XYZ file of C-alpha atoms in Angstrom:
720
model
C -21.036 14.900 -128.323
C -20.646 11.665 -130.261
C -20.259 8.202 -128.879
C -17.057 7.514 -130.775
C -15.406 10.621 -129.296
C -15.792 9.556 -125.671
C -13.544 7.251 -123.698
C -16.442 5.845 -121.695
C -17.968 3.797 -124.539
C -14.877 1.609 -124.765
C -15.626 0.439 -121.242
C -19.252 -0.048 -122.207
C -18.453 -2.183 -125.207
C -16.073 -4.262 -123.111
C -19.042 -5.266 -120.951
C -21.209 -6.253 -123.917
C -21.262 -9.131 -126.331
C -19.981 -8.713 -129.870
C -23.530 -8.468 -131.248
C -24.468 -5.734 -128.807
C -21.254 -3.848 -129.529
C -22.049 -3.922 -133.256
C -25.548 -2.631 -132.467
C -24.051 0.301 -130.546
C -21.722 1.127 -133.425
C -24.591 0.911 -135.918
C -26.764 3.272 -133.932
C -25.472 6.791 -133.403
C -26.201 7.763 -129.797
C -25.294 11.399 -129.713
C -26.762 14.786 -128.846
C -26.530 17.906 -130.989
C -26.491 19.835 -127.711
C -24.744 19.227 -124.369
C -26.204 16.507 -122.173
C -28.521 18.069 -119.630
C -29.087 16.639 -116.193
C -31.247 18.505 -113.704
C -28.357 20.530 -112.270
C -27.235 21.712 -115.713
C -30.830 22.408 -116.769
C -31.536 24.531 -113.693
C -28.311 26.469 -114.227
C -28.937 26.968 -117.938
C -32.589 27.947 -117.555
C -32.110 29.795 -114.237
C -34.829 27.725 -112.643
C -36.579 28.982 -109.553
C -39.813 28.329 -107.738
C -42.802 30.047 -109.314
C -44.033 32.971 -107.184
C -47.124 32.115 -105.221
C -50.092 34.356 -105.770
C -52.185 34.957 -102.693
C -55.660 35.127 -104.141
C -57.235 35.980 -100.813
C -55.343 39.284 -100.753
C -56.959 40.201 -104.078
C -60.378 39.282 -102.713
C -59.921 41.629 -99.742
C -58.922 44.624 -101.853
C -61.571 47.336 -102.025
C -61.829 50.052 -104.653
C -64.437 51.625 -106.897
C -63.086 49.804 -109.946
C -63.115 46.459 -108.163
C -66.666 47.011 -106.893
C -67.834 47.832 -110.421
C -66.043 44.755 -111.798
C -67.716 42.534 -109.190
C -71.108 44.058 -110.055
C -70.628 43.258 -113.748
C -69.319 39.789 -112.928
C -72.322 38.805 -110.821
C -74.972 40.731 -112.783
C -74.128 39.860 -116.418
C -77.301 41.503 -117.781
C -75.568 44.865 -117.295
C -72.847 43.713 -119.698
C -74.774 42.182 -122.586
C -78.118 44.023 -122.524
C -76.700 47.494 -123.415
C -75.019 45.855 -126.427
C -78.096 43.898 -127.449
C -78.568 44.047 -131.271
C -82.290 44.767 -131.366
C -82.633 44.685 -135.130
C -80.850 41.355 -135.540
C -81.975 39.397 -132.488
C -85.305 40.698 -131.184
C -87.608 38.931 -133.655
C -85.869 35.586 -133.164
C -85.975 35.937 -129.379
C -89.661 36.877 -129.501
C -90.666 33.841 -131.571
C -88.411 31.573 -129.510
C -89.824 32.879 -126.220
C -93.410 32.266 -127.314
C -92.564 28.777 -128.557
C -90.870 27.870 -125.283
C -93.793 29.314 -123.274
C -96.264 27.134 -125.167
C -94.195 24.113 -124.124
C -93.558 25.379 -120.621
C -97.238 25.815 -119.784
C -98.278 22.132 -119.921
C -94.880 20.989 -118.652
C -95.164 23.268 -115.628
C -98.580 21.860 -114.777
C -97.417 18.295 -115.388
C -94.113 18.462 -113.519
C -95.895 19.854 -110.461
C -97.654 16.478 -110.301
C -94.245 14.787 -110.275
C -93.281 16.950 -107.303
C -96.473 15.917 -105.520
C -97.843 19.475 -105.590
C -100.975 21.177 -106.968
C -100.403 22.022 -110.674
C -100.533 25.797 -110.183
C -97.207 25.703 -108.351
C -95.654 24.415 -111.556
C -96.715 27.679 -113.191
C -95.115 29.685 -110.389
C -91.922 27.679 -110.880
C -92.059 28.505 -114.595
C -92.143 32.260 -113.947
C -90.017 33.429 -111.001
C -86.842 31.337 -111.563
C -86.867 32.003 -115.316
C -86.943 35.773 -114.846
C -84.218 35.651 -112.168
C -81.988 33.654 -114.507
C -82.522 36.295 -117.199
C -80.732 38.755 -114.899
C -77.900 36.584 -113.585
C -77.308 33.768 -116.120
C -74.533 33.594 -118.723
C -75.941 30.947 -121.092
C -77.930 32.398 -123.979
C -79.779 29.234 -124.971
C -80.761 27.052 -122.006
C -84.376 27.158 -120.850
C -84.509 27.303 -117.054
C -87.654 26.073 -115.323
C -89.354 22.854 -114.330
C -87.586 19.634 -115.287
C -88.692 16.037 -114.919
C -85.630 14.753 -113.054
C -85.679 17.597 -110.550
C -89.436 17.259 -110.065
C -89.304 13.547 -109.327
C -86.470 14.137 -106.836
C -88.593 16.784 -105.123
C -91.572 14.409 -105.206
C -89.656 11.726 -103.340
C -88.936 14.256 -100.571
C -92.471 15.655 -100.321
C -94.060 12.196 -100.258
C -91.718 11.017 -97.505
C -92.344 14.070 -95.285
C -96.022 14.576 -96.173
C -97.324 11.143 -97.191
C -100.473 10.393 -99.137
C -101.926 8.329 -96.321
C -101.179 7.999 -92.637
C -101.852 4.767 -90.755
C -103.873 3.408 -93.724
C -106.371 6.285 -93.537
C -106.751 9.124 -96.002
C -105.820 12.543 -94.653
C -107.214 15.927 -95.559
C -105.989 16.791 -99.080
C -105.888 20.534 -98.430
C -103.705 20.109 -95.347
C -101.539 17.584 -97.165
C -101.013 19.914 -100.142
C -100.199 22.832 -97.848
C -97.617 20.710 -96.015
C -96.060 19.566 -99.284
C -95.871 23.107 -100.645
C -94.088 24.193 -97.482
C -91.623 21.297 -97.772
C -90.979 21.957 -101.477
C -90.498 25.721 -101.071
C -88.207 25.263 -98.066
C -86.260 22.676 -100.050
C -85.921 25.181 -102.913
C -84.530 27.833 -100.555
C -82.010 25.367 -99.138
C -80.990 24.212 -102.634
C -80.511 27.859 -103.620
C -78.364 28.553 -100.575
C -76.122 25.608 -101.411
C -75.751 26.674 -105.036
C -75.102 30.340 -104.294
C -72.596 29.476 -101.573
C -70.718 27.019 -103.782
C -70.701 29.508 -106.643
C -69.322 32.366 -104.542
C -66.397 30.233 -103.353
C -65.747 29.145 -106.948
C -66.762 25.564 -106.349
C -68.201 25.057 -109.818
C -65.627 22.367 -110.538
C -67.555 19.972 -108.264
C -69.547 18.775 -111.279
C -66.359 17.412 -112.829
C -66.855 14.407 -110.559
C -70.066 13.686 -112.450
C -68.833 12.200 -115.711
C -70.958 12.200 -118.843
C -71.749 8.442 -118.651
C -72.785 8.937 -115.014
C -75.085 11.870 -115.833
C -76.640 10.094 -118.825
C -77.164 6.863 -116.885
C -78.654 8.822 -114.006
C -81.064 10.824 -116.176
C -82.112 7.663 -118.022
C -82.939 5.942 -114.739
C -84.733 9.085 -113.577
C -86.789 8.990 -116.792
C -87.833 5.428 -115.943
C -88.771 6.606 -112.454
C -90.842 9.427 -113.942
C -92.550 7.067 -116.406
C -93.564 4.665 -113.643
C -94.788 7.506 -111.422
C -97.217 8.641 -114.155
C -98.855 5.251 -114.680
C -101.343 5.921 -111.878
C -102.581 9.041 -113.688
C -102.661 7.363 -117.094
C -104.785 4.484 -115.832
C -106.666 6.461 -113.174
C -105.460 4.286 -110.290
C -105.145 5.078 -106.597
C -101.846 3.604 -105.417
C -100.184 3.344 -102.039
C -97.250 5.624 -101.318
C -93.881 3.867 -101.651
C -90.506 5.384 -100.774
C -87.005 4.157 -100.150
C -85.086 1.339 -101.873
C -87.063 -0.874 -104.274
C -90.020 1.548 -104.201
C -90.070 1.543 -108.010
C -90.434 -2.238 -108.065
C -93.279 -2.109 -105.554
C -95.068 0.573 -107.591
C -94.831 -1.440 -110.820
C -96.175 -4.546 -109.084
C -99.085 -2.595 -107.606
C -99.932 -1.042 -111.001
C -100.016 -4.506 -112.560
C -102.227 -5.762 -109.716
C -104.753 -2.891 -110.008
C -104.691 -2.578 -113.786
C -108.241 -4.049 -114.196
C -109.518 -1.035 -112.206
C -108.267 1.501 -114.792
C -110.659 4.086 -116.341
C -111.074 5.381 -119.929
C -110.376 9.077 -120.315
C -110.743 12.007 -122.703
C -109.390 15.513 -123.151
C -110.332 18.781 -121.496
C -113.407 19.568 -123.615
C -114.866 16.093 -123.224
C -114.067 16.210 -119.524
C -115.877 19.512 -119.078
C -118.886 18.657 -121.296
C -119.491 15.216 -119.866
C -118.560 15.995 -116.278
C -115.964 13.208 -116.078
C -114.749 14.334 -112.670
C -118.169 13.788 -111.067
C -119.561 10.934 -113.200
C -116.423 8.754 -113.619
C -114.132 10.111 -110.847
C -111.486 11.178 -113.355
C -108.786 13.311 -111.707
C -108.511 16.810 -113.166
C -106.184 19.737 -112.529
C -108.718 21.509 -110.347
C -108.716 25.086 -109.109
C -106.003 27.410 -110.481
C -106.233 30.654 -108.497
C -105.737 33.847 -110.468
C -102.867 36.133 -109.485
C -99.555 35.665 -107.707
C -99.043 34.441 -104.163
C -97.270 36.618 -101.562
C -93.759 35.648 -100.433
C -93.532 33.201 -97.532
C -90.524 32.640 -95.277
C -89.127 29.099 -95.329
C -89.659 26.775 -92.392
C -86.179 26.597 -90.867
C -87.214 23.678 -88.656
C -87.227 21.500 -91.794
C -83.618 22.326 -92.713
C -82.163 19.444 -90.720
C -84.456 16.967 -92.488
C -83.839 18.405 -95.952
C -80.115 19.198 -95.938
C -78.976 15.902 -97.512
C -81.604 15.908 -100.249
C -81.013 19.615 -100.885
C -77.307 19.130 -101.539
C -77.975 16.216 -103.900
C -80.617 18.183 -105.825
C -78.318 21.231 -105.973
C -75.473 19.230 -107.523
C -77.677 17.315 -109.966
C -79.539 20.453 -111.084
C -76.313 22.334 -111.691
C -74.706 19.395 -113.503
C -77.595 19.214 -115.968
C -77.655 22.980 -116.523
C -73.920 23.455 -117.012
C -73.558 20.452 -119.314
C -76.278 21.774 -121.633
C -74.956 25.325 -121.327
C -71.462 24.315 -122.402
C -72.816 22.351 -125.367
C -74.686 25.406 -126.699
C -71.787 27.752 -125.872
C -69.401 25.598 -127.879
C -71.842 25.434 -130.772
C -72.361 29.223 -130.891
C -68.813 30.323 -129.920
C -69.309 32.063 -126.582
C -68.210 31.339 -123.018
C -70.255 30.134 -120.059
C -68.945 30.932 -116.566
C -69.571 27.813 -114.482
C -69.310 29.624 -111.134
C -71.690 32.408 -112.215
C -74.079 29.774 -113.579
C -74.067 28.184 -110.135
C -74.861 31.552 -108.557
C -77.601 32.297 -111.120
C -79.279 28.932 -110.676
C -78.979 29.284 -106.897
C -80.625 32.697 -106.891
C -83.392 31.344 -109.122
C -84.119 28.602 -106.587
C -83.591 30.809 -103.538
C -85.936 33.612 -104.618
C -88.320 31.134 -106.212
C -88.559 29.217 -102.938
C -89.634 32.372 -101.140
C -92.492 32.642 -103.658
C -93.465 28.972 -103.100
C -91.701 27.464 -106.111
C -90.002 24.075 -106.050
C -86.370 23.492 -107.211
C -85.746 23.890 -110.931
C -82.998 23.354 -113.451
C -83.013 23.535 -117.245
C -85.044 21.390 -119.626
C -83.340 19.538 -122.432
C -86.355 19.602 -124.773
C -87.203 23.277 -124.177
C -83.562 24.317 -124.625
C -83.459 22.614 -128.020
C -86.707 24.357 -129.015
C -85.349 27.715 -127.833
C -82.247 27.294 -129.981
C -83.956 25.847 -133.070
C -86.676 28.548 -133.210
C -84.163 31.396 -133.421
C -83.343 32.208 -129.801
C -80.198 34.318 -129.505
C -80.071 35.498 -125.884
C -81.636 35.390 -122.440
C -84.355 37.722 -123.729
C -86.165 34.635 -125.053
C -86.408 33.312 -121.488
C -87.720 36.631 -120.217
C -90.446 36.660 -122.895
C -91.512 33.096 -122.031
C -91.709 34.002 -118.317
C -93.908 37.032 -119.091
C -96.238 34.805 -121.129
C -96.502 32.420 -118.161
C -97.266 35.437 -115.958
C -100.183 36.275 -118.236
C -101.493 32.716 -117.863
C -101.214 32.914 -114.065
C -102.990 36.251 -113.815
C -105.786 35.879 -116.397
C -106.022 32.531 -118.199
C -105.375 29.931 -115.513
C -109.027 29.077 -114.962
C -109.257 27.692 -118.518
C -107.268 24.655 -117.396
C -109.499 23.809 -114.443
C -111.012 20.695 -116.046
C -107.846 19.394 -117.725
C -107.522 15.693 -116.763
C -104.319 14.769 -114.983
C -104.029 11.862 -117.392
C -103.382 14.388 -120.171
C -100.583 15.931 -118.125
C -99.199 12.448 -117.500
C -99.227 11.811 -121.246
C -97.350 15.095 -121.799
C -94.724 14.016 -119.287
C -94.284 10.602 -120.877
C -93.933 12.094 -124.367
C -91.264 14.495 -123.090
C -89.311 11.553 -121.699
C -88.651 10.288 -125.212
C -85.269 12.029 -125.490
C -83.977 10.703 -122.182
C -85.249 7.175 -122.802
C -83.370 7.170 -126.102
C -80.213 7.282 -124.006
C -80.660 3.541 -123.484
C -78.830 3.224 -126.796
C -75.729 4.494 -124.958
C -75.077 0.922 -123.911
C -74.358 -0.135 -127.482
C -72.078 2.807 -128.273
C -70.194 2.586 -124.962
C -69.655 -1.161 -125.456
C -67.728 -0.306 -128.621
C -66.027 2.857 -127.378
C -65.146 2.422 -123.685
C -66.312 -0.453 -121.518
C -65.201 1.207 -118.290
C -67.614 4.057 -119.042
C -70.259 1.465 -119.866
C -69.731 -0.048 -116.427
C -70.246 3.385 -114.826
C -73.431 3.858 -116.878
C -74.833 0.457 -115.889
C -74.003 0.804 -112.192
C -75.528 4.301 -112.105
C -78.674 3.175 -113.909
C -79.157 0.060 -111.780
C -78.436 1.778 -108.456
C -80.814 4.638 -109.278
C -83.594 2.250 -110.297
C -83.257 0.066 -107.210
C -82.211 2.576 -104.529
C -84.049 5.728 -105.655
C -82.548 8.964 -106.916
C -80.639 10.173 -103.844
C -78.911 6.923 -102.847
C -78.418 6.015 -106.499
C -76.409 9.177 -107.121
C -74.234 8.580 -104.052
C -73.503 5.010 -105.149
C -72.729 6.186 -108.697
C -70.263 8.875 -107.595
C -68.473 6.549 -105.159
C -68.251 3.802 -107.764
C -66.893 6.111 -110.467
C -64.212 7.472 -108.106
C -63.235 3.958 -107.027
C -63.008 2.950 -110.674
C -60.583 5.813 -111.287
C -58.425 4.590 -108.395
C -58.518 1.015 -109.694
C -57.551 2.171 -113.187
C -54.558 4.087 -111.825
C -53.566 0.986 -109.882
C -53.339 -0.975 -113.119
C -51.698 1.354 -115.643
C -49.756 0.287 -118.715
C -46.128 -0.517 -117.909
C -43.653 -0.684 -120.767
C -39.978 -1.156 -121.593
C -38.945 1.444 -124.145
C -36.703 1.142 -127.167
C -35.301 3.726 -129.550
C -37.070 4.336 -132.836
C -34.352 4.147 -135.553
C -32.612 7.424 -136.452
C -34.557 9.424 -133.857
C -34.310 10.405 -130.209
C -37.815 9.021 -129.603
C -38.449 6.016 -127.354
C -41.533 3.837 -127.577
C -42.866 0.566 -126.165
C -40.954 -2.297 -127.766
C -44.056 -4.495 -127.494
C -46.051 -2.095 -129.683
C -43.394 -0.794 -132.092
C -41.572 -3.564 -133.899
C -38.774 -1.258 -135.086
C -38.157 0.187 -131.629
C -35.086 -1.581 -130.232
C -33.778 -1.668 -126.688
C -30.456 0.058 -126.164
C -27.879 -2.636 -125.324
C -26.893 -2.394 -121.698
C -29.682 0.050 -120.814
C -33.269 -0.571 -119.674
C -35.817 2.236 -120.037
C -39.040 1.763 -118.031
C -42.209 3.835 -118.091
C -45.628 3.829 -116.422
C -48.673 5.451 -118.024
C -49.938 6.793 -114.667
C -48.506 8.755 -111.787
C -46.974 6.786 -108.922
C -48.625 7.240 -105.539
C -49.591 5.242 -102.463
C -52.228 3.142 -104.247
C -49.942 1.796 -106.995
C -46.366 2.318 -105.772
C -45.937 -1.369 -104.893
C -47.373 -2.430 -108.255
C -44.906 -0.072 -109.968
C -41.912 -1.640 -108.219
C -43.103 -5.187 -108.918
C -43.776 -4.443 -112.588
C -40.361 -2.812 -112.949
C -38.535 -5.844 -111.576
C -40.640 -8.183 -113.689
C -40.157 -6.273 -116.953
C -36.411 -6.032 -116.430
C -36.152 -9.813 -116.669
C -34.066 -10.078 -113.481
C -35.169 -11.562 -110.177
C -33.841 -8.640 -108.180
C -35.089 -9.775 -104.782
C -33.633 -13.279 -105.261
C -30.233 -11.898 -106.275
C -30.164 -9.564 -103.283
C -31.118 -12.336 -100.850
C -28.546 -14.724 -102.337
C -25.906 -12.025 -102.213
C -26.628 -11.323 -98.562
C -26.505 -15.037 -97.720
C -23.150 -15.517 -99.452
C -21.685 -12.404 -97.844
C -22.909 -13.544 -94.461
C -21.387 -16.964 -95.101
C -18.089 -15.306 -96.012
C -18.146 -13.332 -92.789
C -18.832 -16.457 -90.764
C -15.954 -18.307 -92.470
C -13.564 -15.442 -91.828
C -14.688 -15.238 -88.218
C -14.123 -18.961 -87.745
C -10.688 -18.641 -89.321
C -9.812 -15.817 -86.961
C -11.068 -17.807 -83.978
C -8.994 -20.798 -85.063
C -5.854 -18.666 -85.405
C -6.504 -17.151 -81.989
C -6.879 -20.609 -80.478
C -3.566 -21.732 -82.016
C -1.853 -18.646 -80.636
C -3.196 -19.404 -77.139
C -2.025 -23.022 -77.358
C 1.448 -21.888 -78.425
C 1.582 -19.427 -75.546
C 0.469 -22.059 -73.015
C 3.103 -24.584 -74.247
C 5.853 -22.038 -73.562
C 4.552 -21.406 -70.056
C 4.873 -25.087 -68.911
C 8.657 -24.732 -68.341
C 8.208 -21.940 -65.866
C 8.262 -22.997 -62.176
C 5.772 -21.582 -59.787
C 6.774 -20.629 -56.268
C 4.385 -22.181 -53.805
C 5.101 -19.493 -51.260
C 3.775 -16.750 -53.554
C 2.266 -14.035 -51.506
C -1.369 -12.999 -51.736
C -0.364 -9.755 -53.362
C 1.492 -11.570 -56.173
C -1.518 -13.766 -56.861
C -3.749 -10.720 -57.089
C -1.334 -9.010 -59.462
C -1.247 -12.176 -61.591
C -5.050 -12.173 -61.762
C -5.016 -8.564 -62.909
C -2.431 -9.398 -65.550
C -4.585 -12.306 -66.794
C -7.634 -10.066 -67.031
C -5.664 -7.528 -69.041
C -4.463 -10.255 -71.372
C -8.055 -11.475 -71.898
C -9.278 -7.960 -72.645
C -6.394 -7.410 -75.031
C -7.170 -10.715 -76.731
C -10.869 -9.800 -77.020
C -10.010 -6.410 -78.541
C -7.800 -8.067 -81.116
C -10.566 -10.477 -81.964
C -13.085 -7.625 -82.408
C -10.609 -5.726 -84.567
C -10.108 -8.808 -86.659
C -13.849 -9.313 -86.999
C -14.358 -5.711 -88.044
C -11.496 -6.044 -90.470
C -13.163 -9.128 -91.883
C -16.461 -7.287 -92.300
C -14.705 -4.449 -94.102
C -12.989 -6.938 -96.341
C -16.351 -8.563 -97.099
C -17.632 -5.182 -98.321
C -14.662 -4.630 -100.570
C -15.684 -4.234 -104.218
C -13.695 -7.190 -105.460
C -15.048 -9.671 -102.946
C -18.684 -8.617 -102.901
C -19.495 -8.375 -106.608
C -21.986 -10.738 -108.164
C -19.297 -12.206 -110.374
C -16.967 -12.855 -107.438
C -19.822 -14.489 -105.538
C -20.711 -16.696 -108.491
C -24.118 -15.107 -109.031
C -25.610 -14.281 -112.465
C -25.185 -10.668 -113.600
C -27.925 -8.584 -115.221
C -27.539 -8.043 -118.952
C -27.765 -4.272 -118.462
C -25.691 -1.845 -116.444
C -28.101 1.115 -116.311
C -31.806 1.547 -115.567
C -33.665 4.685 -116.659
C -37.042 5.561 -115.160
C -39.142 7.693 -117.508
C -41.139 9.792 -115.028
C -42.903 11.996 -117.564
C -46.300 10.682 -116.425
C -45.785 11.824 -112.826
C -48.080 14.700 -111.887
C -47.329 14.618 -108.157
C -45.411 12.553 -105.619
C -46.315 11.514 -102.108
C -44.215 10.017 -99.322
C -44.922 6.453 -100.465
C -43.699 7.306 -103.969
C -40.526 8.842 -102.542
C -39.787 5.727 -100.503
C -40.473 3.452 -103.462
C -38.092 5.387 -105.714
C -35.370 5.327 -103.065
C -35.823 1.585 -102.612
C -35.534 1.109 -106.383
C -32.203 2.950 -106.334
C -31.023 0.813 -103.403
C -32.131 -2.543 -104.802
C -30.728 -2.115 -108.304
C -27.439 -0.746 -107.022
C -27.180 -3.883 -104.892
C -27.120 -5.879 -108.138
C -24.650 -3.424 -109.734
C -27.104 -1.502 -111.899
C -27.019 2.294 -111.823
C -30.405 4.065 -111.823
C -31.301 7.345 -113.544
C -34.510 9.326 -113.862
C -35.719 11.365 -116.827
C -38.401 13.810 -117.999
C -39.624 15.026 -114.597
C -41.815 18.119 -114.636
C -40.743 21.106 -112.559
C -43.506 20.739 -109.912
C -42.469 17.118 -109.405
C -38.825 18.148 -108.992
C -39.899 20.693 -106.372
C -41.844 18.011 -104.515
C -38.839 15.684 -104.653
C -36.709 18.391 -103.083
C -39.317 19.167 -100.444
C -39.476 15.465 -99.551
C -35.659 15.347 -99.072
C -35.327 12.812 -101.882
C -31.935 14.060 -103.019
C -28.995 13.235 -100.746
C -25.386 12.063 -100.989
C -26.324 8.855 -102.812
C -29.039 10.297 -105.108
C -28.296 13.713 -106.583
C -29.689 15.793 -109.405
C -26.965 14.292 -111.574
C -29.205 11.233 -111.732
C -32.106 13.265 -113.157
C -32.039 14.159 -116.864
C -34.079 16.452 -119.061
C -35.083 13.664 -121.461
C -34.806 9.924 -121.882
C -32.295 10.353 -124.696
C -30.057 12.467 -122.440
C -30.127 9.730 -119.823
C -29.461 6.942 -122.347
C -26.503 8.779 -123.888
C -25.005 9.501 -120.489
C -25.512 5.911 -119.334
C -23.684 4.570 -122.389
C -20.786 6.943 -121.810
C -20.643 6.226 -118.073
C -21.456 2.569 -117.442
C -20.232 2.900 -113.866
C -22.025 4.726 -110.994
C -21.981 8.511 -111.099
C -18.893 9.921 -109.321
C -19.391 11.193 -105.768
C -22.593 9.148 -105.349
C -22.038 6.462 -102.709
C -24.483 3.590 -102.540
C -26.750 3.847 -99.519
C -27.044 0.738 -97.338
C -30.473 1.749 -96.046
C -33.683 0.466 -97.589
C -36.832 2.356 -96.591
């Protein structure tokens, strides 16, 4: 369908200047296929609504095959363990498991200090959850167990509910530790319940709201929190308990104030041989009871106090685990099920809490060691947990005299990887400054407000930033790239030229309630026409025309009355007219007045109809400037959904531009958007699917061949 073969283009070229007409002749606007608007496309492709699948019906089906499939889905060890290549993987997993266990032993003892608990409970948390994850986890390389960020979050909860001192007096340490263990284990059960519940309802996507800059900024701030919390053990200081906003600042100030009171320290052998605990009051690990502890039911009375912290810890722990799991899965070409990972981590915390463990996640440093030392599967984790079990049962007493300062040093050394993330600021400054802003806000809020409030502020800020960025998308006027059917921003592509007589407008983001007004304003601005001014001037001139016609009609009516009254002066009136005649004359006069009023109303209505006539109401007839284009095409390829505000904005765009004699078309809508337009009753007598085209080039070609409004599409007088 070529341009030269159609009769419409002659009308188009008549509306354009000679230069624009030459440009149209130079460029070949044609389609090798028929032009496709939405009606033709639906007929050609036999479009219909996609059938809705009712997932809940599948969930309620019960059969032996489905039960077996669910068992394999939620107990992955039954899938991969029977296929385990013993000859190829066992040696690597054995060496990897022992290497991880050697790291996990001191980290378990040290991270228990972060949680405000006796060190032995770090060993428990390095055994039970790790073995549970071996059965239910899908990642072959992450090392589940104690982690600094999780431990410091738990520590903030235990210190707030079981403080170090009460009313400036020291309390019994045994009672305090027992209370903290109860709080931490109950918190672990609640965290596990949240994670298992979210995993079973397939809510693993919740971590998508935690972007990578947010997670890295949060873990960096948590590393600073951990570092500061260990200063009291490094210097052997007794500090007051601080919690809530600015607690980190208060702790740093107190450490600086009491720094002259710090003590020199040694290692375990020196501590034992010289009796540092008794002679110099150096804190040591203390008693590590041999054997496992019996299961203990959680204290449900604490649930109401712990529910907020538990949800935060559940989300953060899962975010760290799944991010590391996906990194290793991508590197080694296997798949990690995010929902099953949530269930596995939840069961690890739930069962671990019953055995007096505190909440765990996966460790970055141990996971890297597990991978680099030859770990191939979850068997490495099982071997490390069995080694920790041996320590708990037989060798725990060897660490009785280990100074806590040594554990603090271990913690600080393990923070090296997270503290290196401070270099993210430089890379994000070059790559994406919006992500840098998220990183900085997350880091600052976490430092100043503590871990729980800091995470809430970070998530809210990142979501608000997304909204703000969609409110200010990139708006562009498109031109055709020479000898193609491709349209690009004329401001970015120097060879892309606007089609004479046609404006093509595009937004880089979907249009919804938050940016619909900005979209309309940007459209009118980029078109180079003051649409609102033209419409207001047009209405004023039309109203003035109506008033002039009405005055003219009133003047003619007045002249007719004067002529009628001059004829009536020659008629004599009988003085003896009866009362009945006078009444009949009054009735006649009333009828004449009503008849006169009806004629006047008919004349007024006739004048209003005349004012709406095409010849008298055009911009040219009114002496107003005309736009240099006759068609506007909205490229809606970026729309992913529409809401009621978007529908109203699009209808108002149609109304406003038709008021200034510009026809509007839409192009490149996706099928779900078309369905939403239909559901919102967008299409009517004035806007039909003939205004919606499969591509921008279809719309441009049609607009050039039909510079007038689409037939059978009256202009609506209603603006929403």
